[in-house]
Amino acid sequence: MALLLLVPAVIHLLPLSGVLGAEALARLYGMDFSNPDLQILMRHRAVLFGLLGGLLLVAAFRPSLQGVAIVMGLGSVLSFLALALGVGGYGDAVGRIVLADTLALPCLVAAALVKWRRPGPPVDLF
């Protein structure tokens, strides 16, 4: 179970460096972030991904957090993939994120199956 959660944890922690500013965001996404409004939004996005990545990381070793971490991870990955595929026409930077989330998705699905298909009494979602 730990490895299944560590992969999406790392994927979600990678954008955390974007909180450092426009230059870090440009390295991550290959775009111009000189617009203060866009920089604020993207730096906040980095913080949120850091929080989710941290939750996935801790949940890899704390079974009591695994349910909520899996649900949140699936929500993040599936919503991004749906948006990217729905809009389409994205560039290389977003394409790399699509690839990363495509790698995270089977790990999270497998983690969900392991978590909720164990024999014995029903397991609470949270």
mmCIF file of C-alpha atoms in Angstrom:
data_model
loop_
_atom_site.group_PDB
_atom_site.id
_atom_site.type_symbol
_atom_site.label_atom_id
_atom_site.label_comp_id
_atom_site.label_asym_id
_atom_site.label_seq_id
_atom_site.Cartn_x
_atom_site.Cartn_y
_atom_site.Cartn_z
ATOM 1 C CA MET A 1 0.000 0.000 0.000
ATOM 2 C CA ALA A 2 2.796 2.428 0.867
ATOM 3 C CA LEU A 3 4.320 2.338 -2.626
ATOM 4 C CA LEU A 4 0.897 2.832 -4.225
ATOM 5 C CA LEU A 5 0.509 6.085 -2.286
ATOM 6 C CA LEU A 6 4.133 7.228 -2.541
ATOM 7 C CA VAL A 7 3.990 7.527 -6.342
ATOM 8 C CA PRO A 8 1.069 9.999 -6.374
ATOM 9 C CA ALA A 9 2.547 11.712 -3.294
ATOM 10 C CA VAL A 10 5.748 12.532 -5.161
ATOM 11 C CA ILE A 11 3.793 13.598 -8.258
ATOM 12 C CA HIS A 12 1.725 15.993 -6.152
ATOM 13 C CA LEU A 13 4.742 17.321 -4.222
ATOM 14 C CA LEU A 14 6.745 18.253 -7.345
ATOM 15 C CA PRO A 15 4.791 21.486 -8.071
ATOM 16 C CA LEU A 16 5.392 22.691 -4.487
ATOM 17 C CA SER A 17 8.558 24.452 -5.639
ATOM 18 C CA GLY A 18 6.291 26.853 -7.562
ATOM 19 C CA VAL A 19 5.496 28.607 -4.297
ATOM 20 C CA LEU A 20 8.962 30.213 -4.515
ATOM 21 C CA GLY A 21 7.906 32.613 -7.278
ATOM 22 C CA ALA A 22 7.615 33.354 -10.969
ATOM 23 C CA GLU A 23 10.999 31.867 -11.890
ATOM 24 C CA ALA A 24 10.205 28.555 -10.203
ATOM 25 C CA LEU A 25 6.801 28.469 -11.886
ATOM 26 C CA ALA A 26 8.410 29.173 -15.265
ATOM 27 C CA ARG A 27 10.798 26.244 -14.740
ATOM 28 C CA LEU A 28 7.888 23.968 -13.879
ATOM 29 C CA TYR A 29 5.513 24.978 -16.649
ATOM 30 C CA GLY A 30 7.613 26.708 -19.316
ATOM 31 C CA MET A 31 5.344 29.750 -19.323
ATOM 32 C CA ASP A 32 5.543 33.421 -18.360
ATOM 33 C CA PHE A 33 4.259 34.151 -14.866
ATOM 34 C CA SER A 34 5.057 37.863 -14.665
ATOM 35 C CA ASN A 35 1.344 38.701 -14.279
ATOM 36 C CA PRO A 36 0.833 39.091 -10.507
ATOM 37 C CA ASP A 37 -2.707 37.677 -10.588
ATOM 38 C CA LEU A 38 -1.593 34.543 -12.412
ATOM 39 C CA GLN A 39 1.429 34.212 -10.140
ATOM 40 C CA ILE A 40 -0.752 34.378 -7.014
ATOM 41 C CA LEU A 41 -3.139 31.754 -8.386
ATOM 42 C CA MET A 42 -0.353 29.402 -9.439
ATOM 43 C CA ARG A 43 1.606 29.818 -6.213
ATOM 44 C CA HIS A 44 -1.559 29.036 -4.284
ATOM 45 C CA ARG A 45 -2.019 25.978 -6.523
ATOM 46 C CA ALA A 46 1.500 24.918 -5.533
ATOM 47 C CA VAL A 47 0.583 25.177 -1.853
ATOM 48 C CA LEU A 48 -2.570 23.103 -2.372
ATOM 49 C CA PHE A 49 -0.622 20.420 -4.217
ATOM 50 C CA GLY A 50 1.931 20.428 -1.410
ATOM 51 C CA LEU A 51 -0.836 19.852 1.110
ATOM 52 C CA LEU A 52 -2.303 16.992 -0.927
ATOM 53 C CA GLY A 53 1.131 15.488 -1.562
ATOM 54 C CA GLY A 54 1.892 15.702 2.146
ATOM 55 C CA LEU A 55 -1.383 13.972 2.994
ATOM 56 C CA LEU A 56 -0.624 11.165 0.516
ATOM 57 C CA LEU A 57 2.896 10.839 1.916
ATOM 58 C CA VAL A 58 1.754 10.555 5.531
ATOM 59 C CA ALA A 59 -1.143 8.259 4.559
ATOM 60 C CA ALA A 60 1.315 5.840 2.970
ATOM 61 C CA PHE A 61 2.359 4.969 6.537
ATOM 62 C CA ARG A 62 -0.823 5.810 8.508
ATOM 63 C CA PRO A 63 -3.721 3.545 7.524
ATOM 64 C CA SER A 64 -6.221 5.773 9.315
ATOM 65 C CA LEU A 65 -5.556 8.508 6.713
ATOM 66 C CA GLN A 66 -5.521 6.295 3.643
ATOM 67 C CA GLY A 67 -9.230 6.538 2.824
ATOM 68 C CA VAL A 68 -9.348 10.318 2.731
ATOM 69 C CA ALA A 69 -5.968 10.519 0.934
ATOM 70 C CA ILE A 70 -7.107 8.108 -1.776
ATOM 71 C CA VAL A 71 -10.379 9.976 -2.313
ATOM 72 C CA MET A 72 -8.624 13.356 -2.458
ATOM 73 C CA GLY A 73 -5.906 12.015 -4.758
ATOM 74 C CA LEU A 74 -8.460 10.487 -7.115
ATOM 75 C CA GLY A 75 -10.437 13.739 -7.096
ATOM 76 C CA SER A 76 -7.341 15.706 -8.048
ATOM 77 C CA VAL A 77 -6.124 13.353 -10.767
ATOM 78 C CA LEU A 78 -9.501 12.632 -12.342
ATOM 79 C CA SER A 79 -10.588 16.285 -12.374
ATOM 80 C CA PHE A 80 -7.339 17.412 -14.003
ATOM 81 C CA LEU A 81 -7.440 14.664 -16.622
ATOM 82 C CA ALA A 82 -11.092 15.441 -17.395
ATOM 83 C CA LEU A 83 -10.325 19.153 -17.781
ATOM 84 C CA ALA A 84 -7.226 18.580 -19.921
ATOM 85 C CA LEU A 85 -8.926 16.068 -22.191
ATOM 86 C CA GLY A 86 -12.128 18.115 -22.336
ATOM 87 C CA VAL A 87 -10.369 21.323 -23.345
ATOM 88 C CA GLY A 88 -7.663 19.664 -25.448
ATOM 89 C CA GLY A 89 -5.021 21.474 -27.469
ATOM 90 C CA TYR A 90 -2.697 21.774 -24.485
ATOM 91 C CA GLY A 91 1.054 22.298 -24.763
ATOM 92 C CA ASP A 92 4.042 20.270 -23.673
ATOM 93 C CA ALA A 93 3.994 21.480 -20.052
ATOM 94 C CA VAL A 94 0.388 20.411 -19.513
ATOM 95 C CA GLY A 95 1.134 17.240 -21.471
ATOM 96 C CA ARG A 96 3.753 16.333 -18.867
ATOM 97 C CA ILE A 97 1.172 16.816 -16.120
ATOM 98 C CA VAL A 98 -1.305 14.654 -18.035
ATOM 99 C CA LEU A 99 1.373 11.954 -18.230
ATOM 100 C CA ALA A 100 2.169 12.250 -14.515
ATOM 101 C CA ASP A 101 -1.504 12.050 -13.560
ATOM 102 C CA THR A 102 -1.934 9.103 -15.913
ATOM 103 C CA LEU A 103 0.816 7.378 -13.901
ATOM 104 C CA ALA A 104 -0.756 8.357 -10.583
ATOM 105 C CA LEU A 105 -4.235 7.146 -11.526
ATOM 106 C CA PRO A 106 -3.589 3.369 -11.567
ATOM 107 C CA CYS A 107 -1.666 3.663 -8.291
ATOM 108 C CA LEU A 108 -4.611 5.381 -6.623
ATOM 109 C CA VAL A 109 -7.139 2.938 -8.100
ATOM 110 C CA ALA A 110 -5.020 0.000 -6.922
ATOM 111 C CA ALA A 111 -4.704 1.594 -3.468
ATOM 112 C CA ALA A 112 -8.489 1.971 -3.329
ATOM 113 C CA LEU A 113 -8.964 -1.676 -4.280
ATOM 114 C CA VAL A 114 -6.477 -2.810 -1.643
ATOM 115 C CA LYS A 115 -8.047 -0.553 0.990
ATOM 116 C CA TRP A 116 -11.657 -1.509 0.395
ATOM 117 C CA ARG A 117 -11.495 -5.107 -0.867
ATOM 118 C CA ARG A 118 -9.938 -6.653 2.211
ATOM 119 C CA PRO A 119 -11.832 -9.594 3.673
ATOM 120 C CA GLY A 120 -13.446 -8.998 7.006
ATOM 121 C CA PRO A 121 -15.794 -6.376 8.371
ATOM 122 C CA PRO A 122 -16.595 -3.363 6.181
ATOM 123 C CA VAL A 123 -14.042 -0.560 6.337
ATOM 124 C CA ASP A 124 -15.220 3.010 6.816
ATOM 125 C CA LEU A 125 -14.375 5.366 3.982
ATOM 126 C CA PHE A 126 -12.897 7.900 6.408
#
